[in-house]
Amino acid sequence: MCQVNEEDDEIFQALKSTINKTPTNRKCMSCDEDACVIVRIADPMCRKCFEEFFIHKFRSTLSKSNIFGRGEHVLIAYSGGPSSTALLHLIAEGLSVNARRRLQFQAHVAFIDESSLYPDAIDIREKVIDRITNQLHYPLHIVSIDDNLDNDNTLKKLLFQQTKSLTAREELIRRRKLKLLFDIAIREKCTKLITGDNCTKLAAQILSDMAQGKGAHVALECNLTDTTNDLVTIVRPFREIMSKEIAMYNRLNSIESLQNIDISTMSGIQSSIFKLSETLVNDLQRQFPSTVSTIFRTSDKLEKNLKSERCDLCCYPLDLDEDQSLLSDQDRIKLIHQLFDTRSDSNDPVHVCYACRRLLRDVQPNLQSNQE
Amino acid sequence: MHLTLEFAGGAELLFGKQKNHSIDLPDNNSSWTIRTLLVWIRENLLRERPELFIQGDSVRPGILVLINDIDWELLDGLNYQLKSNDNILFVSTLHGG
Amino acid sequence: SSSGIAIMENCESYLMPSTICVSCRGERSAALVRPKTSEPYCKICFFQAFEREIHETIVKEQLFKPGETIAIAASGGKDSTVLAYVLKLLNERHSYGLNLVLLSIDEGITGYRDDSLETVKRNQQQYDLPLIILTYKELYGWSMDEIVKAVGRKNNCTFCGVFRRQALDRGAMKLSVNKIATGHNADDIAETILMNILRGDIARLKRCTSIITGDESDDNEISVIPRCKPLKYAYEKEIVLYAFYKRLDYFSTECIYSPNAYRGNIRTYIKDLERLRPSSIIDIIHSGEQLIVKQTTKLPVQRICERCSYCSSMPICKACLLIEGLNKGIPKLGIGKTERYRKEMQQKQDQCCNDQSLCHCMKEKLSVTEQN
C-alpha cells in the first residue's frame, strides 16, 4: 500500500528547510565572539557562552521540580564513559562550597565493574577508585557484574555461550546493571539514582525499545524522574543534552573519560537492534538536525505506565495479562532468580513483560551451543 | 604538511588504541581538505573496520570533528582547507565507542 | 513477480530437502520457512495458518457485522489482491454474511495505474465481485499526471495522498457501503508508527495502530466511513509468498512518483530489524498499541470542511485548498505553512467556489447532496 500521508512531504520540506539555516555567520549568537560550536539546530556559540548554556541546561533541569531533598542520599551511576564523567564533574561543582545555588544532597557513587566481560579493561577499577575516592572523596560502591554468581555460572559464560544474539547480550547487561544499581541504592539507603543518559542516546533507546516490543516503557525510561522502582527514583539530568554537547564540554574542560568500551564495541552497525537504531538516529540527525529533539518531544507527550505489577527481568511495569506474563520454563525461571533476584527464595513465580519474553527466546539457559 | 590527529571517545580503538598521531601529508598539487584527509586516513592509518569510521565520503554520523577545537560545521565541514600544524580531533559520541 | 521469487528462494534456502512441516508434523515435507516465525511449513499448512490468522483478527477485533457491505480498496497490487481473495474466501468459509465490492481509484498516472487497473478488472472477473472505479480527473478535475506537470515532482505525493483518502470516502459514499477495508499490512503499520514518532505527529501516532478507525467508538473522526485493516498483523513477506504460491494475479511495481527519502530511511531500518529478529515488525506494533497519549496533549479538533463536508481540522479541508491552488496556478497553496493562506481565503469569501466553473469540490458537494 502507498503509505504516504497527507503531511509526508510537508514535514519533509519543513525538516529540510532547517538544513538550509546552516550559519554563514561564524559569530556567537549571544555575544559576537568567534563561535566554536554549533548547538541545537543551527546556533553558533563561543566557548564561554556554550559552557554557560550547557551548565544552565543541566542546573535548570535539576532545579526544575525540586527533585532532591536537603541531605538526601543520592547514588550517582558512574560507568567511566563520557556522559557520566561529565555528569560527575558538574555535580562535583554543584556540590562545592562556593557554588551558586549549591546542590544540597549527599553524593554516593556506584561503579559496576564489567572488566570480567572485556579483557581490555583491566586497570579501570584502580582509575575509578583514584578519581572518586582520592580526588572527589565521595563514598564509592564497586560491585562486579558477576556479583553473587558462582564461578561456574559467570555472566560471561551466559552471554557468550548461551545467548545467541548481540541484542540479547546488550539487553541482559543493561537489565543486570540496573538491577545491581537498585540493590546498591537500597543497601546504602539512597532514594535517588542519577544516571548520565543523554538525549541522543535516549532517542536511539526509544526506537530500540519500540523495535523490541518495549513501547509500554518508553515514557518512563525517558522521563526526568523515573519511578519504576518504589524505593529508588531514577533521575536523568542529561536528558535534554546532546551527546555532541557533552563531547564538546569534556573537550573544553579537559575531562577525560575512563572507559569507552562496551559489549558491542567494534561490532558492525547492523549487529544489534540498538546499533541499528543508533545508526538511524545519527544518520537522520545529520540530514535533519531536529531529529533527536522531535523523537524526544514525542516521548514527552506519552503517558507513563504506572501499573504496580513489575517485570522480574527489567523491573518495568508489566504489559501482558497475568497468565501471559507468567514464565513456565524452569531453567529460565532459575536463570532470572540467579541474575535478577538475589534476595528472595527461588521458588517464587516469575512474571516477565512482552519485550523480556522476546529477549529470553534468545537465551538458552542450559545449552552449551556457541552460536554466531 | 604537518598535522596532529587525535582520536577519542572510542574512535582510537580503530587506530591501534593510539590516541595521538603526528602525521605529514605529502605535498600534492591541489590543497588538502578534510575530505581528502579522510581518504588518506583510510589508506594509511585505519587498522580495522573502516565502516565504523568512514561512511561514504564523510565520517560516520555520530563522530564529532573538531578543527583546532572548533566544530567543523562552522568551518565548511568536509571542504575545510587544511593548514600546516592544524589539530584535527575525531570524537566518537556513539554508545560504547 | 520478481519479488515473489526472491522471497521464495530466500525462504527455501534454509531448508534441508527432508525438513518436515512443523504444522502437520511430517505428513508433508516443508516447502518454505514462515517469515513471521522462522519455522518450516508446507504450502498447505502455510495457507491455512495465514488465512486462520486473518480470520482470528477479524473475529477478535469485530471488524465486520453480518449484512454489511464492505468496499475493498483495490489497487491491483499484492496487498489488496490478497485482501480481496482472502476476504472472499473467508466470507464464504465462515459465513460472515458480507456483501463485498471492489473500489478502485484511478489517480491518472500513465504507465502505472493503467496496468494495475487492468489487473483489478481481471480480479473482478476472477473473484466475481462488483467493481467501481473513480478517477481523480472526475473527482477533482485533475489527474496526477496533470498535477505533476503543474507542480513538478517535489510535492506530488502530498496531492496524491490527500486526494486518495478523500476519493475512497467519496467512492464509498456513492456505493453506500458500511466500511472500507484497506490492504495495509504489518510492515506498513510498523513503518507508520515509527514515522509518526520520528516526526512527532502525536495525533496520528494515537490513531495509526487502531485496526478500525472512524467507527462509533472513535469520537475523533466524524462523518467518514469507517476503515479497517484486516491484514494488520500479516507480514509483507507472507503476503507476497501467499500471492506467489496461490498464483494470484497481481501487478507489482513501485509508484513512478516515489515517496521521499525520509520514509525510505525508515523502510530500510525495518527491513534491517526484520533480518536481525523476524518478530520485530509485530513487536513494533505491540509497542505502538501500548503507547498512551497524555490527556493534556492538544490534539486537533475534527470538524467539517465548509466546502465539501469532508472531515477536516481546519475550516477548509486540505483537498479543497490544494484544488484551489491548482486552479489558481499557485500549487504551493496548501503545502507547508498554510495558516496565512487559509485566513486570506476565508476573508475573500471563497471566490473560487462562487465561480462554480472552476472548483470541483463544490460540484462534488452538490452531486453528493443530490444523491442523498
mmCIF file of C-alpha atoms in Angstrom, chain A residues 214-359:
data_model
loop_
_atom_site.group_PDB
_atom_site.id
_atom_site.type_symbol
_atom_site.label_atom_id
_atom_site.label_comp_id
_atom_site.label_asym_id
_atom_site.label_seq_id
_atom_site.Cartn_x
_atom_site.Cartn_y
_atom_site.Cartn_z
ATOM 1 C CA LYS A 214 9.061 -2.295 24.937
ATOM 2 C CA GLY A 215 6.790 0.603 23.913
ATOM 3 C CA ALA A 216 4.959 0.460 27.231
ATOM 4 C CA HIS A 217 8.121 1.673 28.987
ATOM 5 C CA VAL A 218 9.271 4.394 26.632
ATOM 6 C CA ALA A 219 7.605 7.248 28.527
ATOM 7 C CA LEU A 220 9.081 6.174 31.872
ATOM 8 C CA GLU A 221 12.526 5.447 30.505
ATOM 9 C CA CYS A 222 12.919 8.961 29.104
ATOM 10 C CA ASN A 223 11.358 10.873 31.922
ATOM 11 C CA LEU A 224 13.411 13.146 34.154
ATOM 12 C CA THR A 225 12.220 11.222 37.190
ATOM 13 C CA ASP A 226 11.501 7.555 36.689
ATOM 14 C CA THR A 227 9.532 5.897 39.481
ATOM 15 C CA THR A 228 9.864 2.356 38.178
ATOM 16 C CA ASN A 229 11.308 1.308 41.499
ATOM 17 C CA ASP A 230 9.172 2.133 44.534
ATOM 18 C CA LEU A 231 12.198 2.773 46.739
ATOM 19 C CA VAL A 232 14.623 4.428 44.346
ATOM 20 C CA THR A 233 13.719 7.107 41.803
ATOM 21 C CA ILE A 234 15.932 7.355 38.708
ATOM 22 C CA VAL A 235 16.867 10.952 37.807
ATOM 23 C CA ARG A 236 18.214 11.878 34.360
ATOM 24 C CA PRO A 237 19.645 15.396 34.454
ATOM 25 C CA PHE A 238 21.249 15.000 30.983
ATOM 26 C CA ARG A 239 18.014 14.051 29.265
ATOM 27 C CA GLU A 240 17.922 17.303 27.318
ATOM 28 C CA ILE A 241 21.613 17.409 26.497
ATOM 29 C CA MET A 242 23.005 16.042 23.227
ATOM 30 C CA SER A 243 25.965 13.675 23.118
ATOM 31 C CA LYS A 244 27.748 16.200 20.915
ATOM 32 C CA GLU A 245 27.373 18.869 23.585
ATOM 33 C CA ILE A 246 28.813 16.513 26.192
ATOM 34 C CA ALA A 247 31.778 15.654 23.970
ATOM 35 C CA MET A 248 32.398 19.374 23.435
ATOM 36 C CA TYR A 249 32.093 20.196 27.123
ATOM 37 C CA ASN A 250 34.505 17.417 28.050
ATOM 38 C CA ARG A 251 36.995 18.587 25.458
ATOM 39 C CA LEU A 252 36.886 22.231 26.525
ATOM 40 C CA ASN A 253 37.365 21.265 30.175
ATOM 41 C CA SER A 254 39.936 18.525 29.531
ATOM 42 C CA ILE A 255 37.647 15.980 31.168
ATOM 43 C CA GLU A 256 38.912 12.507 30.282
ATOM 44 C CA SER A 257 36.536 9.569 30.250
ATOM 45 C CA LEU A 258 37.956 6.365 31.732
ATOM 46 C CA GLN A 259 36.187 3.800 29.629
ATOM 47 C CA ASN A 260 34.963 3.742 26.059
ATOM 48 C CA ILE A 261 34.295 0.033 25.687
ATOM 49 C CA ASP A 262 31.130 -1.975 25.969
ATOM 50 C CA ILE A 263 29.788 -5.307 24.779
ATOM 51 C CA SER A 264 29.091 -4.087 21.259
ATOM 52 C CA THR A 265 32.243 -2.057 20.676
ATOM 53 C CA MET A 266 33.800 -2.964 17.360
ATOM 54 C CA SER A 267 30.739 -4.797 16.157
ATOM 55 C CA GLY A 268 29.123 -3.624 12.959
ATOM 56 C CA ILE A 269 26.416 -1.024 12.595
ATOM 57 C CA GLN A 270 23.849 -3.731 11.841
ATOM 58 C CA SER A 271 24.805 -6.142 14.601
ATOM 59 C CA SER A 272 22.105 -5.365 17.137
ATOM 60 C CA ILE A 273 18.758 -3.627 17.375
ATOM 61 C CA PHE A 274 20.261 -0.828 19.456
ATOM 62 C CA LYS A 275 23.136 -0.350 16.986
ATOM 63 C CA LEU A 276 20.684 -0.185 14.085
ATOM 64 C CA SER A 277 18.555 2.327 15.948
ATOM 65 C CA GLU A 278 21.524 4.449 16.938
ATOM 66 C CA THR A 279 22.720 4.440 13.345
ATOM 67 C CA LEU A 280 19.304 5.506 12.072
ATOM 68 C CA VAL A 281 19.076 8.343 14.598
ATOM 69 C CA ASN A 282 22.560 9.622 13.802
ATOM 70 C CA ASP A 283 22.047 9.328 10.035
ATOM 71 C CA LEU A 284 18.797 11.258 10.230
ATOM 72 C CA GLN A 285 20.255 13.760 12.686
ATOM 73 C CA ARG A 286 22.950 14.649 10.177
ATOM 74 C CA GLN A 287 20.365 15.176 7.427
ATOM 75 C CA PHE A 288 17.687 16.740 9.654
ATOM 76 C CA PRO A 289 19.153 18.390 12.762
ATOM 77 C CA SER A 290 15.815 18.360 14.583
ATOM 78 C CA THR A 291 15.545 14.546 14.581
ATOM 79 C CA VAL A 292 16.655 13.857 18.155
ATOM 80 C CA SER A 293 14.603 16.654 19.676
ATOM 81 C CA THR A 294 11.496 15.588 17.755
ATOM 82 C CA ILE A 295 11.724 11.964 18.895
ATOM 83 C CA PHE A 296 12.208 13.246 22.371
ATOM 84 C CA ARG A 297 9.232 15.590 22.214
ATOM 85 C CA THR A 298 7.068 12.676 21.087
ATOM 86 C CA SER A 299 8.026 10.638 24.130
ATOM 87 C CA ASP A 300 7.230 13.591 26.385
ATOM 88 C CA LYS A 301 3.645 13.534 25.152
ATOM 89 C CA LEU A 302 3.164 9.933 26.209
ATOM 90 C CA GLU A 303 1.510 8.857 29.407
ATOM 91 C CA LYS A 304 3.671 6.887 31.836
ATOM 92 C CA ASN A 305 2.561 3.347 32.520
ATOM 93 C CA LEU A 306 2.401 3.125 36.304
ATOM 94 C CA LYS A 307 0.963 -0.346 36.758
ATOM 95 C CA SER A 308 2.172 -1.728 40.051
ATOM 96 C CA GLU A 309 2.928 -5.241 38.756
ATOM 97 C CA ARG A 310 6.522 -5.256 37.534
ATOM 98 C CA CYS A 311 8.553 -7.417 35.198
ATOM 99 C CA ASP A 312 11.006 -9.550 37.179
ATOM 100 C CA LEU A 313 13.641 -9.083 34.497
ATOM 101 C CA CYS A 314 13.658 -5.405 33.506
ATOM 102 C CA CYS A 315 11.882 -4.005 36.605
ATOM 103 C CA TYR A 316 9.424 -2.010 34.427
ATOM 104 C CA PRO A 317 5.627 -2.387 34.598
ATOM 105 C CA LEU A 318 4.093 -5.482 33.021
ATOM 106 C CA ASP A 319 2.297 -5.005 29.722
ATOM 107 C CA LEU A 320 0.818 -8.508 29.477
ATOM 108 C CA ASP A 321 -2.053 -10.210 31.237
ATOM 109 C CA GLU A 322 -1.186 -12.250 34.302
ATOM 110 C CA ASP A 323 -1.362 -15.609 32.523
ATOM 111 C CA GLN A 324 0.663 -14.390 29.539
ATOM 112 C CA SER A 325 3.452 -12.918 31.640
ATOM 113 C CA LEU A 326 3.945 -15.978 33.846
ATOM 114 C CA LEU A 327 7.039 -17.984 32.918
ATOM 115 C CA SER A 328 6.760 -21.763 32.930
ATOM 116 C CA ASP A 329 10.188 -22.884 31.754
ATOM 117 C CA GLN A 330 12.086 -23.979 34.868
ATOM 118 C CA ASP A 331 15.562 -23.247 33.504
ATOM 119 C CA ARG A 332 14.640 -19.719 32.583
ATOM 120 C CA ILE A 333 12.961 -19.145 35.940
ATOM 121 C CA LYS A 334 16.130 -20.282 37.652
ATOM 122 C CA LEU A 335 18.196 -18.017 35.453
ATOM 123 C CA ILE A 336 16.121 -14.976 36.336
ATOM 124 C CA HIS A 337 16.354 -15.726 40.037
ATOM 125 C CA GLN A 338 20.118 -16.028 39.723
ATOM 126 C CA LEU A 339 20.646 -12.866 37.741
ATOM 127 C CA PHE A 340 17.907 -10.521 38.783
ATOM 128 C CA ASP A 341 16.593 -11.523 42.162
ATOM 129 C CA THR A 342 19.397 -12.248 44.526
ATOM 130 C CA ARG A 343 17.369 -11.949 47.681
ATOM 131 C CA SER A 344 14.123 -13.869 47.604
ATOM 132 C CA ASP A 345 13.939 -17.646 47.644
ATOM 133 C CA SER A 346 13.959 -19.226 44.244
ATOM 134 C CA ASN A 347 10.518 -20.769 44.204
ATOM 135 C CA ASP A 348 8.608 -17.569 43.570
ATOM 136 C CA PRO A 349 6.742 -17.422 40.280
ATOM 137 C CA VAL A 350 8.368 -15.203 37.671
ATOM 138 C CA HIS A 351 6.492 -12.681 35.544
ATOM 139 C CA VAL A 352 8.099 -11.002 32.546
ATOM 140 C CA CYS A 353 6.954 -8.280 30.158
ATOM 141 C CA TYR A 354 6.432 -8.717 26.415
ATOM 142 C CA ALA A 355 9.925 -7.497 25.492
ATOM 143 C CA CYS A 356 11.684 -9.646 28.100
ATOM 144 C CA ARG A 357 9.770 -12.680 26.907
ATOM 145 C CA ARG A 358 11.143 -11.997 23.418
ATOM 146 C CA LEU A 359 14.597 -11.476 24.900
#
